[in-house]
JSON list of N, CA and C in Angstrom, two decimals:
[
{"chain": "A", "resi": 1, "resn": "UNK", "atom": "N", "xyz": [20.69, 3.63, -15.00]},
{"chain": "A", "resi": 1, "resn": "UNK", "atom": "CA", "xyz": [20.52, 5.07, -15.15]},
{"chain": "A", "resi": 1, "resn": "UNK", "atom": "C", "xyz": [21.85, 5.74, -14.79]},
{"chain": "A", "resi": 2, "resn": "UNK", "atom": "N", "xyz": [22.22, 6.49, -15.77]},
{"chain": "A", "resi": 2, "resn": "UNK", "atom": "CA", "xyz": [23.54, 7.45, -15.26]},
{"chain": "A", "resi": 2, "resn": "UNK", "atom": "C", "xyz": [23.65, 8.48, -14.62]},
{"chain": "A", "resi": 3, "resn": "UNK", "atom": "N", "xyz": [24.37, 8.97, -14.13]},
{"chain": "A", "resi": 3, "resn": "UNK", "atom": "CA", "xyz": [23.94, 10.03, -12.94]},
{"chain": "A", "resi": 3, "resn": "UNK", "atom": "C", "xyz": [23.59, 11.38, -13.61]},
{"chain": "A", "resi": 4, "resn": "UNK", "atom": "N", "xyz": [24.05, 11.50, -15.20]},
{"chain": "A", "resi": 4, "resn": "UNK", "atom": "CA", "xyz": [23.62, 12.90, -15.73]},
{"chain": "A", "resi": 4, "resn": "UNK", "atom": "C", "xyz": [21.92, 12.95, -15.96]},
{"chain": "A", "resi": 5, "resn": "UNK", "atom": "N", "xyz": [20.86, 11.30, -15.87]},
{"chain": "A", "resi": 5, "resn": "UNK", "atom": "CA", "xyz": [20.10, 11.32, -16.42]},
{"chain": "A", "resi": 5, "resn": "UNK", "atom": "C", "xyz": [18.71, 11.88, -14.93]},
{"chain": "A", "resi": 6, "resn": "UNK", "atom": "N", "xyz": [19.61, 11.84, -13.85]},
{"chain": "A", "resi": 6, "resn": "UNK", "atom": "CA", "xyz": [19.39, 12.05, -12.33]},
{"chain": "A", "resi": 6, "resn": "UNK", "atom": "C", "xyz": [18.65, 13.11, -12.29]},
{"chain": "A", "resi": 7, "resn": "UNK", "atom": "N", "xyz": [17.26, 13.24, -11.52]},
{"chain": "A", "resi": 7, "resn": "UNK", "atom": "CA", "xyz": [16.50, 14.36, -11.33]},
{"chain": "A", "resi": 7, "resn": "UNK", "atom": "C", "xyz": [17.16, 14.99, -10.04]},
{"chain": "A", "resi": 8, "resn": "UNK", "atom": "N", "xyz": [18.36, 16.49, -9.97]},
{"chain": "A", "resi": 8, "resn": "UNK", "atom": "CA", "xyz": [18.89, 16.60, -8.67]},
{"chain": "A", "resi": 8, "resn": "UNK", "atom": "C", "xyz": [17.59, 17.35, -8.17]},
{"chain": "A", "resi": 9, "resn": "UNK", "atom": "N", "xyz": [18.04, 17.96, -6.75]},
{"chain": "A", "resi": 9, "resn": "UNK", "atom": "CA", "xyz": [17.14, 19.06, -5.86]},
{"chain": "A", "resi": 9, "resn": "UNK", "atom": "C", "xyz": [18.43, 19.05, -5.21]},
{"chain": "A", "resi": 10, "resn": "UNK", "atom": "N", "xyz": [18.37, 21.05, -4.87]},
{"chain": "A", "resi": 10, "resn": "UNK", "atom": "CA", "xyz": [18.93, 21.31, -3.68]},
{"chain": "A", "resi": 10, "resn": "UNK", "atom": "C", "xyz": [18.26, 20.93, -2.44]},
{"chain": "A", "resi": 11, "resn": "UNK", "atom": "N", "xyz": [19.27, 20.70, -1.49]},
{"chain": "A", "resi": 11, "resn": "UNK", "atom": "CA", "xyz": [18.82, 20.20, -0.12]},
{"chain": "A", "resi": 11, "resn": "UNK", "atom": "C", "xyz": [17.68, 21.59, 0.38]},
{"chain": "A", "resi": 12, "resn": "UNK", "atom": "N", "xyz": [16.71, 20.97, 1.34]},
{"chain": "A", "resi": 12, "resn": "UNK", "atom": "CA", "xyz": [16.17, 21.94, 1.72]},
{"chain": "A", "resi": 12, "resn": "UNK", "atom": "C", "xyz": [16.50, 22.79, 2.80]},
{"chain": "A", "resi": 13, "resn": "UNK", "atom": "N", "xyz": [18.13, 22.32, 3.69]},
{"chain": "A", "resi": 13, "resn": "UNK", "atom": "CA", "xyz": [18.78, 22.87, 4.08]},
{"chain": "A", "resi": 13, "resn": "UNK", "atom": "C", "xyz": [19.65, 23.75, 3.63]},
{"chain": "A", "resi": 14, "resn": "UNK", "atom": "N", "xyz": [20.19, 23.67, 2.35]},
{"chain": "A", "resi": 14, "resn": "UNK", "atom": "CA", "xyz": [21.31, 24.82, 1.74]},
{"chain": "A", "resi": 14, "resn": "UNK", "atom": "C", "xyz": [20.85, 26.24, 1.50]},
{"chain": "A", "resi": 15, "resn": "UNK", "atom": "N", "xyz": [20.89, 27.09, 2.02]},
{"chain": "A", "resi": 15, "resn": "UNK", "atom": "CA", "xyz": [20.99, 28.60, 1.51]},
{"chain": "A", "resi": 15, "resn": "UNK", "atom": "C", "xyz": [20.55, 28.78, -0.06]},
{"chain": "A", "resi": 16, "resn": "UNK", "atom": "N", "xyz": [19.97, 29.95, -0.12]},
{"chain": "A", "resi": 16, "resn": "UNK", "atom": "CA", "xyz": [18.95, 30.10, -1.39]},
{"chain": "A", "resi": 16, "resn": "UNK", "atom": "C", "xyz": [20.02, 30.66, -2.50]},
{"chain": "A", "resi": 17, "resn": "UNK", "atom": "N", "xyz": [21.43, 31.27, -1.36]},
{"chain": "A", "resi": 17, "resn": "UNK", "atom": "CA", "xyz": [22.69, 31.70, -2.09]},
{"chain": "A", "resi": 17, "resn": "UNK", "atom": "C", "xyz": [23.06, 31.00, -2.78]},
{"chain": "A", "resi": 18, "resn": "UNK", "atom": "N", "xyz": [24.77, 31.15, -3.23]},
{"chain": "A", "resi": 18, "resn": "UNK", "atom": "CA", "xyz": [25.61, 30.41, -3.82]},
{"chain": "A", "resi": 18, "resn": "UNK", "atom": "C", "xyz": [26.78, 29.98, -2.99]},
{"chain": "A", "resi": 19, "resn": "UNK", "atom": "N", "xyz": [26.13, 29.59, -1.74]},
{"chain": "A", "resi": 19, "resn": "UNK", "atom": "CA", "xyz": [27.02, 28.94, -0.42]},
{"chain": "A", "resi": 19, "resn": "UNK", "atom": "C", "xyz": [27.19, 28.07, -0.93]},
{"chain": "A", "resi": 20, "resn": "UNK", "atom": "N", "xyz": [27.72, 27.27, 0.08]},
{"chain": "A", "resi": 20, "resn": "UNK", "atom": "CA", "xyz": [27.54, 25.59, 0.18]},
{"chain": "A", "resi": 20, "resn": "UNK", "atom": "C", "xyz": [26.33, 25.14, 0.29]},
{"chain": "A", "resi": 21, "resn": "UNK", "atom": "N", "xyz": [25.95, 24.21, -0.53]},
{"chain": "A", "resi": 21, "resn": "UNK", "atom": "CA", "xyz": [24.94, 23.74, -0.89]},
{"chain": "A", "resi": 21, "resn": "UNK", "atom": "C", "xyz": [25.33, 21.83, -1.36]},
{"chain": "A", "resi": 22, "resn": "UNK", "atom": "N", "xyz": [24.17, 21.58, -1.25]},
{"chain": "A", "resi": 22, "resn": "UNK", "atom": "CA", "xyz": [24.20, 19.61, -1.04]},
{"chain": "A", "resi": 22, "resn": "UNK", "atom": "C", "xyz": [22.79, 19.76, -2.57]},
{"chain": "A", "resi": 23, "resn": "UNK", "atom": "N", "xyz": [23.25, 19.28, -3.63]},
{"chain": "A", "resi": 23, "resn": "UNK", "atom": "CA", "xyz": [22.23, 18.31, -3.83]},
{"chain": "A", "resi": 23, "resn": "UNK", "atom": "C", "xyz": [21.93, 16.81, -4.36]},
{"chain": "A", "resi": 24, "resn": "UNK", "atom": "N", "xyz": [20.91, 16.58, -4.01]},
{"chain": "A", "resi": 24, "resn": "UNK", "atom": "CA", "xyz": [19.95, 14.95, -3.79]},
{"chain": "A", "resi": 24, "resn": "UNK", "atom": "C", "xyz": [19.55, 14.65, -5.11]},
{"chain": "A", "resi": 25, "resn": "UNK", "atom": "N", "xyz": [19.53, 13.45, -5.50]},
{"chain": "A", "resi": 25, "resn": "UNK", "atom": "CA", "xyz": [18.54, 12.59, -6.41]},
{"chain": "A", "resi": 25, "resn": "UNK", "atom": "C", "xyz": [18.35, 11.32, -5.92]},
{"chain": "A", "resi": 26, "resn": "UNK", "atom": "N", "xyz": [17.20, 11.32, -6.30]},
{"chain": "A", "resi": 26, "resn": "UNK", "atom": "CA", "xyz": [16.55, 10.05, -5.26]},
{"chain": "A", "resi": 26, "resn": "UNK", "atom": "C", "xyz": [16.25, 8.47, -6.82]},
{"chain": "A", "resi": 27, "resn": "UNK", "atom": "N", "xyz": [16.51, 7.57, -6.66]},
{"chain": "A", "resi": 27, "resn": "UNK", "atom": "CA", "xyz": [16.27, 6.59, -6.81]},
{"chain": "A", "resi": 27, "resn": "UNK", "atom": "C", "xyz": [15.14, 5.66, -5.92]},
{"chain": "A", "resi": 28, "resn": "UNK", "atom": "N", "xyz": [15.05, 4.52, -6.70]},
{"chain": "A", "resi": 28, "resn": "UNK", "atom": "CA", "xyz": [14.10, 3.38, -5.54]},
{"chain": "A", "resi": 28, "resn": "UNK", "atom": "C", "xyz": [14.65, 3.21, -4.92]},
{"chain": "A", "resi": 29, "resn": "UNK", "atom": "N", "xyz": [16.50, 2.29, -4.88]},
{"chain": "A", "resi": 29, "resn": "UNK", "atom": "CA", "xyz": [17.22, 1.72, -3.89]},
{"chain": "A", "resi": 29, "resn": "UNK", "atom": "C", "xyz": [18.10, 2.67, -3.65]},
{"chain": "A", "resi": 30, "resn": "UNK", "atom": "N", "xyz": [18.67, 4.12, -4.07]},
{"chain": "A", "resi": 30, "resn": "UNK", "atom": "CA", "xyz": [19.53, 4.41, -4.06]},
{"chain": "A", "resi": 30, "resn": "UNK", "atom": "C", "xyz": [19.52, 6.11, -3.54]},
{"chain": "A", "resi": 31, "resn": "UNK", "atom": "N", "xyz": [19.87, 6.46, -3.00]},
{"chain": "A", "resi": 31, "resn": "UNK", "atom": "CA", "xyz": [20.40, 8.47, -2.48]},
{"chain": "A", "resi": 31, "resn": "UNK", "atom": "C", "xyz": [21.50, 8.75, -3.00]},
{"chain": "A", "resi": 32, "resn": "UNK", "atom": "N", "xyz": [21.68, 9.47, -4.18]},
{"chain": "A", "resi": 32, "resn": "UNK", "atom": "CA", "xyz": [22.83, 10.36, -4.82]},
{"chain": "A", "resi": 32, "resn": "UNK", "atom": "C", "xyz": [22.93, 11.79, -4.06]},
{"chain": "A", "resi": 33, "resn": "UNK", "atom": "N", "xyz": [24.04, 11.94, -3.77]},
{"chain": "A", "resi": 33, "resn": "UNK", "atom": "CA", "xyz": [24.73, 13.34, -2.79]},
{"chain": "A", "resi": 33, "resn": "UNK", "atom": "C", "xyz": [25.65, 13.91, -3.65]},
{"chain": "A", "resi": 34, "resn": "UNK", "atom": "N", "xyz": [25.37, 15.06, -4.09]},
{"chain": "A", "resi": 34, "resn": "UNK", "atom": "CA", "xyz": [27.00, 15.87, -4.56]},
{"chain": "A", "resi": 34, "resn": "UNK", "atom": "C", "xyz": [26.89, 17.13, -4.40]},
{"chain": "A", "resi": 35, "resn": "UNK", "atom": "N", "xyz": [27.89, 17.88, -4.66]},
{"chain": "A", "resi": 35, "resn": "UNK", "atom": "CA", "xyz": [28.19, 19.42, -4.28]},
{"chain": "A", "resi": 35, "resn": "UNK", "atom": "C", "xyz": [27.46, 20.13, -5.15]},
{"chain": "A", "resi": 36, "resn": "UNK", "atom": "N", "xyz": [26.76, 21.18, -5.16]},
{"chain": "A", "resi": 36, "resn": "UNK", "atom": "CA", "xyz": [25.85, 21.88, -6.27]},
{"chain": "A", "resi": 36, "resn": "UNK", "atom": "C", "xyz": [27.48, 22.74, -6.61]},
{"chain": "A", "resi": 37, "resn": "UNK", "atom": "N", "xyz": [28.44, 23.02, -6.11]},
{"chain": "A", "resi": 37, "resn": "UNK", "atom": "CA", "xyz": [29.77, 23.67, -6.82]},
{"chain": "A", "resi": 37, "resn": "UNK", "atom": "C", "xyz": [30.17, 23.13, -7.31]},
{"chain": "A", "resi": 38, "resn": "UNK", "atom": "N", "xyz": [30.36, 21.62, -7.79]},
{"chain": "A", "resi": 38, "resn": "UNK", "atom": "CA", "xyz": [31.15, 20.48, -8.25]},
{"chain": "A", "resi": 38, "resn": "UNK", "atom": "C", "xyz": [30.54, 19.62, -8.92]},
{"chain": "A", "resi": 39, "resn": "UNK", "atom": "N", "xyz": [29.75, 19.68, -9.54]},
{"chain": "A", "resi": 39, "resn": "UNK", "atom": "CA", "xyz": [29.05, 18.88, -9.64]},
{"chain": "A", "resi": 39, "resn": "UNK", "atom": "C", "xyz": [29.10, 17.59, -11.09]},
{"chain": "A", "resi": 40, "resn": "UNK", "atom": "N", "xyz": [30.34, 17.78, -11.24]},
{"chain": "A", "resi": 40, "resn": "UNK", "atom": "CA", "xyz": [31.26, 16.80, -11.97]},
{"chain": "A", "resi": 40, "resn": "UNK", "atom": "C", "xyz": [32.06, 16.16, -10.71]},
{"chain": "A", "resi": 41, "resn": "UNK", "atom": "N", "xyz": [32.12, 16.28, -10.19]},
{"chain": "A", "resi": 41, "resn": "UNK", "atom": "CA", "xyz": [32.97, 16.01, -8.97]},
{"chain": "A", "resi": 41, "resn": "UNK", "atom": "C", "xyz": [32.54, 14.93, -8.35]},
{"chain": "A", "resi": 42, "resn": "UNK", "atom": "N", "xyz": [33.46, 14.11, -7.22]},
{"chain": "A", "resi": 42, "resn": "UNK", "atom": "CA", "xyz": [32.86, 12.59, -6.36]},
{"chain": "A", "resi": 42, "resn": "UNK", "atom": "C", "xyz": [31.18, 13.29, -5.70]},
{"chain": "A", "resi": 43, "resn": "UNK", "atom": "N", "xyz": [30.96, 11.91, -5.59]},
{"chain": "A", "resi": 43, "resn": "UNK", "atom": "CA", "xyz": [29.38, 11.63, -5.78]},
{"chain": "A", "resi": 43, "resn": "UNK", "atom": "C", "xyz": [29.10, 10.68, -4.54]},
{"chain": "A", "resi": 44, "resn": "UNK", "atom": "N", "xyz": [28.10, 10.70, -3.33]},
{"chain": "A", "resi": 44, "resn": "UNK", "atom": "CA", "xyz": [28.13, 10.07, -2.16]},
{"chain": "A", "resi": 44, "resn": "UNK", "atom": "C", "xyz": [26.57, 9.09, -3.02]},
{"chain": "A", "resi": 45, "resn": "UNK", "atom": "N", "xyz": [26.74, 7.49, -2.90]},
{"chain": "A", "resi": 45, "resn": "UNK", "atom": "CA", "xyz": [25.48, 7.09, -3.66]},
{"chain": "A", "resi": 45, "resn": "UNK", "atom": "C", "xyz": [25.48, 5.96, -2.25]},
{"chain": "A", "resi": 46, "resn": "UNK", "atom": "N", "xyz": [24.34, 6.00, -1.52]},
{"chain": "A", "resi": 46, "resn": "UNK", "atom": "CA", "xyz": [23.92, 4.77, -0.62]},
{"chain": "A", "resi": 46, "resn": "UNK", "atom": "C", "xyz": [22.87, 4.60, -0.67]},
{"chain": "A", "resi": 47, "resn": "UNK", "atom": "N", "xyz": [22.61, 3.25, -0.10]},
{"chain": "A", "resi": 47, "resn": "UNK", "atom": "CA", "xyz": [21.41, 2.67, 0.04]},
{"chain": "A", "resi": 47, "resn": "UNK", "atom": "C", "xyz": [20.14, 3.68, 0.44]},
{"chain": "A", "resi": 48, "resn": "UNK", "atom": "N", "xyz": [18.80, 3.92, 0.49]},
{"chain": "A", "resi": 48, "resn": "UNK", "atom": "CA", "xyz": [17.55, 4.72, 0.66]},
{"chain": "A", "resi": 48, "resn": "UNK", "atom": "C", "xyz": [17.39, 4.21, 2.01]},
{"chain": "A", "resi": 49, "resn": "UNK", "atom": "N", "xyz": [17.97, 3.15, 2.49]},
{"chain": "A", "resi": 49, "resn": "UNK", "atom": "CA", "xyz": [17.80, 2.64, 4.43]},
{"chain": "A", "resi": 49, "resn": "UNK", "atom": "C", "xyz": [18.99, 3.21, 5.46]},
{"chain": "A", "resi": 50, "resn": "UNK", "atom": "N", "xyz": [20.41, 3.52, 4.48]},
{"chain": "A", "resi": 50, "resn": "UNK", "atom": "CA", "xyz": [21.50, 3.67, 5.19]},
{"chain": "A", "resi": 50, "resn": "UNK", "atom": "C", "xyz": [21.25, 5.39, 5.46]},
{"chain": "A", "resi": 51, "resn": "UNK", "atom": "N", "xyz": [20.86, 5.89, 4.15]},
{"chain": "A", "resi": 51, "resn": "UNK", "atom": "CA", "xyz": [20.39, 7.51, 4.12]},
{"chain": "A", "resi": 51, "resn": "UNK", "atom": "C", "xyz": [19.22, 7.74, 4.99]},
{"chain": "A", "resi": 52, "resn": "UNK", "atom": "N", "xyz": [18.19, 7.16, 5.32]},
{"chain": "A", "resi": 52, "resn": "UNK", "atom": "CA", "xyz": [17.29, 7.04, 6.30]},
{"chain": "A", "resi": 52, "resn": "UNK", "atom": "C", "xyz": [17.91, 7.03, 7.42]},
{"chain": "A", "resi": 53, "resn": "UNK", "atom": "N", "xyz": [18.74, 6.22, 7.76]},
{"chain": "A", "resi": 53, "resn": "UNK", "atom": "CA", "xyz": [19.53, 6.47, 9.00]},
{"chain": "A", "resi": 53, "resn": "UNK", "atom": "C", "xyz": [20.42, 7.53, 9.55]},
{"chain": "A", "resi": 54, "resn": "UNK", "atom": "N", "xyz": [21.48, 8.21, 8.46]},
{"chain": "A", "resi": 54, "resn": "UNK", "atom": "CA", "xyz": [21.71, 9.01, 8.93]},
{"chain": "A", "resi": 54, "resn": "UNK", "atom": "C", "xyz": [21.01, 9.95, 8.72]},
{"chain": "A", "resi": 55, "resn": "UNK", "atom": "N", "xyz": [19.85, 10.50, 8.33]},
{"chain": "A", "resi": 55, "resn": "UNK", "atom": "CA", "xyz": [19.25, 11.99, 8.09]},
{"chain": "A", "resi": 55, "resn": "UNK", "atom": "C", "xyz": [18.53, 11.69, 9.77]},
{"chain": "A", "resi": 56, "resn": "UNK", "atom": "N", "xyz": [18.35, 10.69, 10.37]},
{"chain": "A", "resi": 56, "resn": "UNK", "atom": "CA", "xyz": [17.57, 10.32, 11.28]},
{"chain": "A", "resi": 56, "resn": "UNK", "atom": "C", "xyz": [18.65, 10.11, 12.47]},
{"chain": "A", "resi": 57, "resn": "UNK", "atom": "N", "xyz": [19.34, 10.28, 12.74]},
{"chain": "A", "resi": 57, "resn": "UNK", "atom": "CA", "xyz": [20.82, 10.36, 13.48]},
{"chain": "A", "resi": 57, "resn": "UNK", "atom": "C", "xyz": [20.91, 8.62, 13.93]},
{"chain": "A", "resi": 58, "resn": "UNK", "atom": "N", "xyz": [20.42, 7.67, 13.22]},
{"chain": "A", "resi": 58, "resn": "UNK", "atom": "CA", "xyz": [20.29, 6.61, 14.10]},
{"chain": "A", "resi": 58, "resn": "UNK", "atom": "C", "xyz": [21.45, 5.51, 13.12]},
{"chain": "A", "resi": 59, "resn": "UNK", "atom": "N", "xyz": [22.41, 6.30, 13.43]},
{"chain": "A", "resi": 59, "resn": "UNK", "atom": "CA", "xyz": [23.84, 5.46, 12.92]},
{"chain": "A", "resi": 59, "resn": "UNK", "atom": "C", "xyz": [24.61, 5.08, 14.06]},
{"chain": "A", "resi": 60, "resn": "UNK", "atom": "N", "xyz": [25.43, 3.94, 14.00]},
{"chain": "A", "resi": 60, "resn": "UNK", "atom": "CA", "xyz": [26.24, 3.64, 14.84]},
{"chain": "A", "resi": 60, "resn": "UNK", "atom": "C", "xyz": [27.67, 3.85, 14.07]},
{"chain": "A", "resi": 61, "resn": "UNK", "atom": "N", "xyz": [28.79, 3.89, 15.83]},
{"chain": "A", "resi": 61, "resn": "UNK", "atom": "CA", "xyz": [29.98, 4.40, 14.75]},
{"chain": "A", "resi": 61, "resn": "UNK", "atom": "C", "xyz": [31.11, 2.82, 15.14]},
{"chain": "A", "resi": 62, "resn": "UNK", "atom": "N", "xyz": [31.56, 2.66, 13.98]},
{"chain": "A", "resi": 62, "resn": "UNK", "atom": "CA", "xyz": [32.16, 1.08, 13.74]},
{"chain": "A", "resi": 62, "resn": "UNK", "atom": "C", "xyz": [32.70, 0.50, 15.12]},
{"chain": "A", "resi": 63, "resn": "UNK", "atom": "N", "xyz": [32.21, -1.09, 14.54]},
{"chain": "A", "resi": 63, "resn": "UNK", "atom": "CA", "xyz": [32.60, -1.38, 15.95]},
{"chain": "A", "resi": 63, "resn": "UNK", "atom": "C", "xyz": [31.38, -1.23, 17.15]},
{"chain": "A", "resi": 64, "resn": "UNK", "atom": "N", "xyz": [30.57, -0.68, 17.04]},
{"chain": "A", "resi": 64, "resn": "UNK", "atom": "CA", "xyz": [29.88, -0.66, 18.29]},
{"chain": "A", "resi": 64, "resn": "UNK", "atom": "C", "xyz": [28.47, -1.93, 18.31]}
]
């Protein structure tokens, strides 16, 4: 699947404005992240366990 074919959502954190804003498309294995301003622009894609972790603050920082 290509990322244009991606169902996004704004985060349910971003402002209803035309702030800064995050949005999501969700996959089985996968969390797509990009800028709702950019949105041709780099693209954050990780695992649905690694994104579980950080929305859940339970990341460690390298090395530990």
């Amino acid at each position: 699947m290509s990322t244009s074919e991606l169902a996004w959502f704004k985060s349910t954190y971003s402002s209803s404005g035309d702030g800064d804003c995050v949005e999501v498309a969700l996959t089985p294995a996968t969390v797509h992240v990009r800028d709702s301003k950019d949105r041709r622009g780099a693209r954050l894609a990780v695992s649905s366990a690694a994104w579980g972790e950080f929305v859940a603050g339970d990341f460690k920082s390298p090395g530990s």
